[in-house]
């Protein structure tokens, strides 16, 4: 997977190229990150990349020509997508991350100031993506979120091949809680089922914990079947309590 970034601040991407899993994916050539500095494509003597908005108002708008020339400075791969990061875009979700991982190249356009001239978006951008309902100072952090989340879906990037599948969202649920050594810390114990060695029971426990947590925090993520199963369970438990009372 190749990530090409059009940005005014290429240094910001050092944050993801050096460290941890992405650093390894880069040196293993499973991913590639290339920055093009938009300012280098300004033909203006002051390297101007923005200008005042037509119609008036506060802030500045990024000009079409430097963005267009930065984009066209390299050939686009055949299976490629041009993405503009903006709060107006489709909110990034797990399913979107999975589908973006199918491209050979993602070209991420990072805006600053009030954003970019609409004519650049209309002519060159395939899709607009938002990383959430809040406002950043620029598209760079959003682009890094796309790079990080998409990279870990690229085959071979994660050490543990299963770990992308086991996590939150891959089964549509929030993940069950995790525990590691020691068995007791400050008097707090690990749930005994996890020490039982009974893998069928452990799997059942983890699934129940996932459904419980999802019902509490993100009920909108549960399917109708999962909600019905929770209700049936609740009724069963109530009946058991009533029977004990008799
Ligand atoms: N911005 N998700 C404004 C974002 C953003 C987001 C990027 C700030 C674009 C012009 N991008 N610039 N939220 O807030 O993607």
PDB file of C-alpha atoms and ligand atoms in Angstrom:
ATOM      1  CA  UNK A   1       0.000   0.000   0.000  1.00  0.00           C
ATOM      2  CA  UNK A   2       1.314   3.384  -0.975  1.00  0.00           C
ATOM      3  CA  UNK A   3       0.221   6.520   0.886  1.00  0.00           C
ATOM      4  CA  UNK A   4       0.915   9.757  -0.919  1.00  0.00           C
ATOM      5  CA  UNK A   5       0.306  12.891   1.119  1.00  0.00           C
ATOM      6  CA  UNK A   6      -0.188  16.403  -0.178  1.00  0.00           C
ATOM      7  CA  UNK A   7       0.614  18.692   2.737  1.00  0.00           C
ATOM      8  CA  UNK A   8       2.109  22.032   3.778  1.00  0.00           C
ATOM      9  CA  UNK A   9       3.737  20.308   6.797  1.00  0.00           C
ATOM     10  CA  UNK A  10       5.541  17.119   5.680  1.00  0.00           C
ATOM     11  CA  UNK A  11       7.611  17.056   8.946  1.00  0.00           C
ATOM     12  CA  UNK A  12       4.448  16.168  10.857  1.00  0.00           C
ATOM     13  CA  UNK A  13       4.489  12.711   9.248  1.00  0.00           C
ATOM     14  CA  UNK A  14       7.777  11.848  10.989  1.00  0.00           C
ATOM     15  CA  UNK A  15       5.473  11.017  13.895  1.00  0.00           C
ATOM     16  CA  UNK A  16       4.199   7.890  12.101  1.00  0.00           C
ATOM     17  CA  UNK A  17       7.181   6.911   9.913  1.00  0.00           C
ATOM     18  CA  UNK A  18       9.648   6.252  12.756  1.00  0.00           C
ATOM     19  CA  UNK A  19       7.753   4.480  15.433  1.00  0.00           C
ATOM     20  CA  UNK A  20       6.508   1.045  16.273  1.00  0.00           C
ATOM     21  CA  UNK A  21       4.432  -1.063  13.898  1.00  0.00           C
ATOM     22  CA  UNK A  22       4.297   1.449  11.026  1.00  0.00           C
ATOM     23  CA  UNK A  23       8.077   1.939  11.210  1.00  0.00           C
ATOM     24  CA  UNK A  24       8.522  -1.804  10.781  1.00  0.00           C
ATOM     25  CA  UNK A  25       5.906  -1.969   7.964  1.00  0.00           C
ATOM     26  CA  UNK A  26       7.840   0.783   6.170  1.00  0.00           C
ATOM     27  CA  UNK A  27      11.201  -0.953   6.482  1.00  0.00           C
ATOM     28  CA  UNK A  28       9.597  -4.264   5.395  1.00  0.00           C
ATOM     29  CA  UNK A  29       8.184  -2.363   2.384  1.00  0.00           C
ATOM     30  CA  UNK A  30       4.636  -3.473   3.195  1.00  0.00           C
ATOM     31  CA  UNK A  31       3.653   0.198   3.100  1.00  0.00           C
ATOM     32  CA  UNK A  32       5.194   3.298   1.591  1.00  0.00           C
ATOM     33  CA  UNK A  33       4.664   6.919   2.714  1.00  0.00           C
ATOM     34  CA  UNK A  34       5.543   9.769   0.375  1.00  0.00           C
ATOM     35  CA  UNK A  35       4.966  13.447   1.143  1.00  0.00           C
ATOM     36  CA  UNK A  36       4.638  16.145  -1.473  1.00  0.00           C
ATOM     37  CA  UNK A  37       4.986  19.666  -0.102  1.00  0.00           C
ATOM     38  CA  UNK A  38       2.211  21.726  -1.697  1.00  0.00           C
ATOM     39  CA  UNK A  39       4.264  24.897  -1.219  1.00  0.00           C
ATOM     40  CA  UNK A  40       6.945  23.565  -3.596  1.00  0.00           C
ATOM     41  CA  UNK A  41       4.331  23.760  -6.387  1.00  0.00           C
ATOM     42  CA  UNK A  42       3.445  27.410  -5.889  1.00  0.00           C
ATOM     43  CA  UNK A  43       4.678  29.436  -8.857  1.00  0.00           C
ATOM     44  CA  UNK A  44       4.182  32.632  -6.887  1.00  0.00           C
ATOM     45  CA  UNK A  45       7.361  34.541  -5.934  1.00  0.00           C
ATOM     46  CA  UNK A  46       6.302  34.426  -2.279  1.00  0.00           C
ATOM     47  CA  UNK A  47       5.309  30.739  -2.537  1.00  0.00           C
ATOM     48  CA  UNK A  48       1.735  31.695  -1.754  1.00  0.00           C
ATOM     49  CA  UNK A  49      -0.621  28.718  -1.401  1.00  0.00           C
ATOM     50  CA  UNK A  50      -3.723  30.466  -0.062  1.00  0.00           C
ATOM     51  CA  UNK A  51      -5.812  33.559  -0.701  1.00  0.00           C
ATOM     52  CA  UNK A  52      -8.815  35.443   0.664  1.00  0.00           C
ATOM     53  CA  UNK A  53     -12.251  33.931   0.018  1.00  0.00           C
ATOM     54  CA  UNK A  54     -14.388  35.352  -2.795  1.00  0.00           C
ATOM     55  CA  UNK A  55     -17.498  36.819  -1.217  1.00  0.00           C
ATOM     56  CA  UNK A  56     -15.565  37.957   1.815  1.00  0.00           C
ATOM     57  CA  UNK A  57     -15.344  36.592   5.316  1.00  0.00           C
ATOM     58  CA  UNK A  58     -12.714  35.415   7.738  1.00  0.00           C
ATOM     59  CA  UNK A  59      -9.766  33.133   7.002  1.00  0.00           C
ATOM     60  CA  UNK A  60      -7.974  31.978   3.887  1.00  0.00           C
ATOM     61  CA  UNK A  61      -8.684  29.366   1.218  1.00  0.00           C
ATOM     62  CA  UNK A  62      -6.094  27.057  -0.357  1.00  0.00           C
ATOM     63  CA  UNK A  63      -5.586  27.833  -4.035  1.00  0.00           C
ATOM     64  CA  UNK A  64      -6.292  25.270  -6.789  1.00  0.00           C
ATOM     65  CA  UNK A  65      -3.068  25.505  -8.824  1.00  0.00           C
ATOM     66  CA  UNK A  66      -0.470  24.417  -6.209  1.00  0.00           C
ATOM     67  CA  UNK A  67      -2.713  21.523  -5.142  1.00  0.00           C
ATOM     68  CA  UNK A  68      -3.378  20.502  -8.751  1.00  0.00           C
ATOM     69  CA  UNK A  69       0.314  20.671  -9.697  1.00  0.00           C
ATOM     70  CA  UNK A  70       1.362  18.756  -6.569  1.00  0.00           C
ATOM     71  CA  UNK A  71      -1.194  16.043  -7.403  1.00  0.00           C
ATOM     72  CA  UNK A  72      -0.091  15.826 -11.053  1.00  0.00           C
ATOM     73  CA  UNK A  73       3.645  15.862 -10.261  1.00  0.00           C
ATOM     74  CA  UNK A  74       3.669  12.047 -10.137  1.00  0.00           C
ATOM     75  CA  UNK A  75       1.667   9.474 -12.072  1.00  0.00           C
ATOM     76  CA  UNK A  76      -1.250   7.960 -10.151  1.00  0.00           C
ATOM     77  CA  UNK A  77      -1.241   4.154  -9.757  1.00  0.00           C
ATOM     78  CA  UNK A  78      -4.153   2.412 -11.574  1.00  0.00           C
ATOM     79  CA  UNK A  79      -5.915   1.258  -8.369  1.00  0.00           C
ATOM     80  CA  UNK A  80      -5.773   4.576  -6.521  1.00  0.00           C
ATOM     81  CA  UNK A  81      -8.092   6.908  -4.625  1.00  0.00           C
ATOM     82  CA  UNK A  82      -7.787  10.652  -3.921  1.00  0.00           C
ATOM     83  CA  UNK A  83      -9.127  11.480  -0.437  1.00  0.00           C
ATOM     84  CA  UNK A  84      -9.695  14.928   1.067  1.00  0.00           C
ATOM     85  CA  UNK A  85      -9.789  15.010   4.877  1.00  0.00           C
ATOM     86  CA  UNK A  86     -12.600  17.251   6.098  1.00  0.00           C
ATOM     87  CA  UNK A  87     -15.285  17.341   8.803  1.00  0.00           C
ATOM     88  CA  UNK A  88     -17.792  17.455   5.889  1.00  0.00           C
ATOM     89  CA  UNK A  89     -16.769  13.939   4.817  1.00  0.00           C
ATOM     90  CA  UNK A  90     -18.119  10.489   5.642  1.00  0.00           C
ATOM     91  CA  UNK A  91     -17.098   9.582   9.208  1.00  0.00           C
ATOM     92  CA  UNK A  92     -14.348   6.948   9.236  1.00  0.00           C
ATOM     93  CA  UNK A  93     -15.559   3.581  10.558  1.00  0.00           C
ATOM     94  CA  UNK A  94     -14.064   0.073  10.626  1.00  0.00           C
ATOM     95  CA  UNK A  95     -15.877  -0.993   7.424  1.00  0.00           C
ATOM     96  CA  UNK A  96     -14.478   2.014   5.570  1.00  0.00           C
ATOM     97  CA  UNK A  97     -10.962   1.255   6.825  1.00  0.00           C
ATOM     98  CA  UNK A  98     -11.284  -2.317   5.509  1.00  0.00           C
ATOM     99  CA  UNK A  99     -12.481  -1.122   2.089  1.00  0.00           C
ATOM    100  CA  UNK A 100      -9.720   1.520   1.804  1.00  0.00           C
ATOM    101  CA  UNK A 101      -7.117  -1.223   2.440  1.00  0.00           C
ATOM    102  CA  UNK A 102      -8.085  -2.741  -0.957  1.00  0.00           C
ATOM    103  CA  UNK A 103      -6.517   0.108  -2.938  1.00  0.00           C
ATOM    104  CA  UNK A 104      -2.856   0.088  -4.009  1.00  0.00           C
ATOM    105  CA  UNK A 105      -2.509   3.825  -3.399  1.00  0.00           C
ATOM    106  CA  UNK A 106      -4.296   6.389  -1.235  1.00  0.00           C
ATOM    107  CA  UNK A 107      -3.574  10.034  -2.001  1.00  0.00           C
ATOM    108  CA  UNK A 108      -4.397  12.046   1.119  1.00  0.00           C
ATOM    109  CA  UNK A 109      -4.979  15.768   0.666  1.00  0.00           C
ATOM    110  CA  UNK A 110      -4.429  17.816   3.845  1.00  0.00           C
ATOM    111  CA  UNK A 111      -6.070  21.222   4.009  1.00  0.00           C
ATOM    112  CA  UNK A 112      -5.327  24.159   6.287  1.00  0.00           C
ATOM    113  CA  UNK A 113      -7.051  27.443   7.062  1.00  0.00           C
ATOM    114  CA  UNK A 114     -10.720  27.403   6.002  1.00  0.00           C
ATOM    115  CA  UNK A 115     -10.106  24.524   3.600  1.00  0.00           C
ATOM    116  CA  UNK A 116      -9.461  24.191  -0.126  1.00  0.00           C
ATOM    117  CA  UNK A 117     -11.099  25.820  -3.151  1.00  0.00           C
ATOM    118  CA  UNK A 118     -14.211  23.762  -3.999  1.00  0.00           C
ATOM    119  CA  UNK A 119     -13.111  23.479  -7.639  1.00  0.00           C
ATOM    120  CA  UNK A 120     -10.138  21.301  -6.611  1.00  0.00           C
ATOM    121  CA  UNK A 121     -12.484  18.972  -4.692  1.00  0.00           C
ATOM    122  CA  UNK A 122     -14.997  18.793  -7.556  1.00  0.00           C
ATOM    123  CA  UNK A 123     -12.401  17.994 -10.207  1.00  0.00           C
ATOM    124  CA  UNK A 124      -9.814  15.822  -8.418  1.00  0.00           C
ATOM    125  CA  UNK A 125     -11.143  14.340  -5.174  1.00  0.00           C
ATOM    126  CA  UNK A 126     -12.784  10.864  -5.222  1.00  0.00           C
ATOM    127  CA  UNK A 127     -14.062  10.979  -1.665  1.00  0.00           C
ATOM    128  CA  UNK A 128     -14.140  13.143   1.443  1.00  0.00           C
ATOM    129  CA  UNK A 129     -13.475  11.542   4.821  1.00  0.00           C
ATOM    130  CA  UNK A 130     -13.865  12.879   8.363  1.00  0.00           C
ATOM    131  CA  UNK A 131     -12.260  11.276  11.425  1.00  0.00           C
ATOM    132  CA  UNK A 132     -14.937  12.666  13.735  1.00  0.00           C
ATOM    133  CA  UNK A 133     -17.174  15.573  14.662  1.00  0.00           C
ATOM    134  CA  UNK A 134     -14.605  18.079  15.892  1.00  0.00           C
ATOM    135  CA  UNK A 135     -12.348  20.598  14.157  1.00  0.00           C
ATOM    136  CA  UNK A 136      -8.598  20.090  13.735  1.00  0.00           C
ATOM    137  CA  UNK A 137      -6.105  22.803  12.790  1.00  0.00           C
ATOM    138  CA  UNK A 138      -5.271  20.879   9.609  1.00  0.00           C
ATOM    139  CA  UNK A 139      -5.904  17.610   7.785  1.00  0.00           C
ATOM    140  CA  UNK A 140      -2.520  16.066   8.747  1.00  0.00           C
ATOM    141  CA  UNK A 141      -3.609  14.360  11.979  1.00  0.00           C
ATOM    142  CA  UNK A 142      -6.675  13.010  10.171  1.00  0.00           C
ATOM    143  CA  UNK A 143      -4.439  11.669   7.363  1.00  0.00           C
ATOM    144  CA  UNK A 144      -2.247   9.956   9.974  1.00  0.00           C
ATOM    145  CA  UNK A 145      -5.326   8.309  11.480  1.00  0.00           C
ATOM    146  CA  UNK A 146      -6.214   6.968   8.016  1.00  0.00           C
ATOM    147  CA  UNK A 147      -2.622   5.772   7.440  1.00  0.00           C
ATOM    148  CA  UNK A 148      -2.448   4.043  10.830  1.00  0.00           C
ATOM    149  CA  UNK A 149      -5.845   2.333  10.674  1.00  0.00           C
ATOM    150  CA  UNK A 150      -5.551   1.249   7.015  1.00  0.00           C
ATOM    151  CA  UNK A 151      -1.941   0.013   7.394  1.00  0.00           C
ATOM    152  CA  UNK A 152      -2.881  -2.464  10.085  1.00  0.00           C
ATOM    153  CA  UNK A 153      -5.388  -4.048   7.662  1.00  0.00           C
ATOM    154  CA  UNK A 154      -2.625  -4.608   5.086  1.00  0.00           C
ATOM    155  CA  UNK A 155      -1.587  -8.250   5.095  1.00  0.00           C
ATOM    156  CA  UNK A 156       1.602  -8.880   7.082  1.00  0.00           C
ATOM    157  CA  UNK A 157       1.727  -5.517   8.887  1.00  0.00           C
ATOM    158  CA  UNK A 158       0.555  -6.919  12.243  1.00  0.00           C
ATOM    159  CA  UNK A 159       2.800  -9.591  13.776  1.00  0.00           C
ATOM    160  CA  UNK A 160      -0.114 -11.554  15.064  1.00  0.00           C
ATOM    161  CA  UNK A 161      -2.233 -12.320  11.975  1.00  0.00           C
ATOM    162  CA  UNK A 162      -5.283 -12.973  14.177  1.00  0.00           C
ATOM    163  CA  UNK A 163      -5.123  -9.748  16.112  1.00  0.00           C
ATOM    164  CA  UNK A 164      -6.824  -7.619  13.451  1.00  0.00           C
ATOM    165  CA  UNK A 165      -9.704 -10.100  13.434  1.00  0.00           C
ATOM    166  CA  UNK A 166     -10.171 -10.534  17.198  1.00  0.00           C
ATOM    167  CA  UNK A 167     -10.522  -6.879  18.075  1.00  0.00           C
ATOM    168  CA  UNK A 168     -13.225  -4.372  18.665  1.00  0.00           C
ATOM    169  CA  UNK A 169     -15.434  -3.844  15.579  1.00  0.00           C
ATOM    170  CA  UNK A 170     -14.156  -6.795  13.530  1.00  0.00           C
ATOM    171  CA  UNK A 171     -17.071  -8.816  14.932  1.00  0.00           C
ATOM    172  CA  UNK A 172     -19.154  -5.637  15.277  1.00  0.00           C
ATOM    173  CA  UNK A 173     -18.772  -5.638  19.081  1.00  0.00           C
ATOM    174  CA  UNK A 174     -16.560  -3.872  21.611  1.00  0.00           C
ATOM    175  CA  UNK A 175     -13.729  -6.025  22.810  1.00  0.00           C
ATOM    176  CA  UNK A 176     -13.859  -8.105  26.026  1.00  0.00           C
ATOM    177  CA  UNK A 177     -11.533  -7.047  28.904  1.00  0.00           C
ATOM    178  CA  UNK A 178      -7.917  -8.254  28.983  1.00  0.00           C
ATOM    179  CA  UNK A 179      -5.761  -9.350  31.938  1.00  0.00           C
ATOM    180  CA  UNK A 180      -2.114 -10.297  32.337  1.00  0.00           C
ATOM    181  CA  UNK A 181       0.301 -11.308  35.141  1.00  0.00           C
ATOM    182  CA  UNK A 182       0.321 -11.106  38.099  1.00  0.00           C
ATOM    183  CA  UNK A 183      -2.780 -13.090  39.046  1.00  0.00           C
ATOM    184  CA  UNK A 184      -3.447 -10.707  41.984  1.00  0.00           C
ATOM    185  CA  UNK A 185      -2.389  -7.050  42.069  1.00  0.00           C
ATOM    186  CA  UNK A 186      -3.243  -4.865  45.083  1.00  0.00           C
ATOM    187  CA  UNK A 187      -5.856  -7.466  45.988  1.00  0.00           C
ATOM    188  CA  UNK A 188      -7.534  -7.303  42.562  1.00  0.00           C
ATOM    189  CA  UNK A 189      -7.926 -10.739  40.995  1.00  0.00           C
ATOM    190  CA  UNK A 190      -8.177 -12.008  37.429  1.00  0.00           C
ATOM    191  CA  UNK A 191     -11.624 -13.547  36.623  1.00  0.00           C
ATOM    192  CA  UNK A 192     -11.181 -17.237  37.521  1.00  0.00           C
ATOM    193  CA  UNK A 193     -12.552 -18.580  34.214  1.00  0.00           C
ATOM    194  CA  UNK A 194      -9.469 -17.170  32.441  1.00  0.00           C
ATOM    195  CA  UNK A 195      -7.225 -19.357  34.633  1.00  0.00           C
ATOM    196  CA  UNK A 196      -9.362 -22.491  34.154  1.00  0.00           C
ATOM    197  CA  UNK A 197      -7.735 -23.660  30.925  1.00  0.00           C
ATOM    198  CA  UNK A 198     -11.243 -24.423  29.600  1.00  0.00           C
ATOM    199  CA  UNK A 199     -11.128 -22.756  26.186  1.00  0.00           C
ATOM    200  CA  UNK A 200     -14.798 -23.261  25.368  1.00  0.00           C
ATOM    201  CA  UNK A 201     -15.785 -21.562  28.663  1.00  0.00           C
ATOM    202  CA  UNK A 202     -13.232 -18.775  28.090  1.00  0.00           C
ATOM    203  CA  UNK A 203     -14.642 -18.081  24.630  1.00  0.00           C
ATOM    204  CA  UNK A 204     -18.231 -18.016  25.976  1.00  0.00           C
ATOM    205  CA  UNK A 205     -17.197 -15.658  28.807  1.00  0.00           C
ATOM    206  CA  UNK A 206     -15.405 -13.318  26.402  1.00  0.00           C
ATOM    207  CA  UNK A 207     -18.377 -13.217  24.027  1.00  0.00           C
ATOM    208  CA  UNK A 208     -20.784 -12.489  26.915  1.00  0.00           C
ATOM    209  CA  UNK A 209     -18.508  -9.725  28.221  1.00  0.00           C
ATOM    210  CA  UNK A 210     -18.307  -8.206  24.709  1.00  0.00           C
ATOM    211  CA  UNK A 211     -22.085  -8.202  24.317  1.00  0.00           C
ATOM    212  CA  UNK A 212     -22.593  -6.794  27.846  1.00  0.00           C
ATOM    213  CA  UNK A 213     -20.104  -3.956  27.309  1.00  0.00           C
ATOM    214  CA  UNK A 214     -21.543  -3.161  23.881  1.00  0.00           C
ATOM    215  CA  UNK A 215     -25.093  -3.078  25.318  1.00  0.00           C
ATOM    216  CA  UNK A 216     -23.944  -0.656  28.045  1.00  0.00           C
ATOM    217  CA  UNK A 217     -21.817   1.688  25.954  1.00  0.00           C
ATOM    218  CA  UNK A 218     -22.774   1.312  22.273  1.00  0.00           C
ATOM    219  CA  UNK A 219     -26.214  -0.340  22.091  1.00  0.00           C
ATOM    220  CA  UNK A 220     -26.605   0.888  18.497  1.00  0.00           C
ATOM    221  CA  UNK A 221     -23.873  -1.589  17.466  1.00  0.00           C
ATOM    222  CA  UNK A 222     -25.928  -4.640  18.508  1.00  0.00           C
ATOM    223  CA  UNK A 223     -27.941  -6.601  15.961  1.00  0.00           C
ATOM    224  CA  UNK A 224     -31.635  -7.339  16.603  1.00  0.00           C
ATOM    225  CA  UNK A 225     -30.689 -10.985  17.308  1.00  0.00           C
ATOM    226  CA  UNK A 226     -28.065  -9.980  19.867  1.00  0.00           C
ATOM    227  CA  UNK A 227     -30.549  -7.638  21.601  1.00  0.00           C
ATOM    228  CA  UNK A 228     -33.184 -10.411  21.645  1.00  0.00           C
ATOM    229  CA  UNK A 229     -30.631 -12.875  23.096  1.00  0.00           C
ATOM    230  CA  UNK A 230     -29.824 -10.359  25.868  1.00  0.00           C
ATOM    231  CA  UNK A 231     -33.545  -9.965  26.696  1.00  0.00           C
ATOM    232  CA  UNK A 232     -34.078 -13.771  26.714  1.00  0.00           C
ATOM    233  CA  UNK A 233     -31.086 -14.113  29.037  1.00  0.00           C
ATOM    234  CA  UNK A 234     -32.415 -11.427  31.355  1.00  0.00           C
ATOM    235  CA  UNK A 235     -35.786 -13.200  31.571  1.00  0.00           C
ATOM    236  CA  UNK A 236     -34.097 -16.583  32.199  1.00  0.00           C
ATOM    237  CA  UNK A 237     -32.021 -15.100  35.036  1.00  0.00           C
ATOM    238  CA  UNK A 238     -35.087 -13.453  36.589  1.00  0.00           C
ATOM    239  CA  UNK A 239     -36.959 -16.786  36.505  1.00  0.00           C
ATOM    240  CA  UNK A 240     -33.997 -18.528  38.205  1.00  0.00           C
ATOM    241  CA  UNK A 241     -34.036 -15.912  40.992  1.00  0.00           C
ATOM    242  CA  UNK A 242     -37.824 -16.289  41.419  1.00  0.00           C
ATOM    243  CA  UNK A 243     -37.489 -20.101  41.614  1.00  0.00           C
ATOM    244  CA  UNK A 244     -34.815 -19.759  44.341  1.00  0.00           C
ATOM    245  CA  UNK A 245     -37.137 -17.489  46.378  1.00  0.00           C
ATOM    246  CA  UNK A 246     -39.892 -20.148  46.421  1.00  0.00           C
TER     247      UNK A 246
HETATM  248  N1  LIG B   1     -10.027  19.424   9.429  1.00  0.00           N
HETATM  249  N2  LIG B   1     -11.669  15.012   9.921  1.00  0.00           N
HETATM  250  C1  LIG B   1     -10.160  21.764   8.709  1.00  0.00           C
HETATM  251  C2  LIG B   1     -10.718  18.521  10.239  1.00  0.00           C
HETATM  252  C3  LIG B   1     -10.926  17.095   9.875  1.00  0.00           C
HETATM  253  C4  LIG B   1     -11.744  16.167  10.565  1.00  0.00           C
HETATM  254  C5  LIG B   1      -9.296  19.095   8.220  1.00  0.00           C
HETATM  255  C6  LIG B   1      -9.955  20.817   9.858  1.00  0.00           C
HETATM  256  C7  LIG B   1      -9.491  20.098   7.117  1.00  0.00           C
HETATM  257  C8  LIG B   1      -9.423  22.408   6.516  1.00  0.00           C
HETATM  258  N3  LIG B   1     -10.393  16.426   8.855  1.00  0.00           N
HETATM  259  N4  LIG B   1      -9.289  21.459   7.586  1.00  0.00           N
HETATM  260  N5  LIG B   1     -12.492  16.376  11.647  1.00  0.00           N
HETATM  261  O1  LIG B   1     -11.216  18.907  11.273  1.00  0.00           O
HETATM  262  O2  LIG B   1     -10.853  15.177   8.879  1.00  0.00           O
END
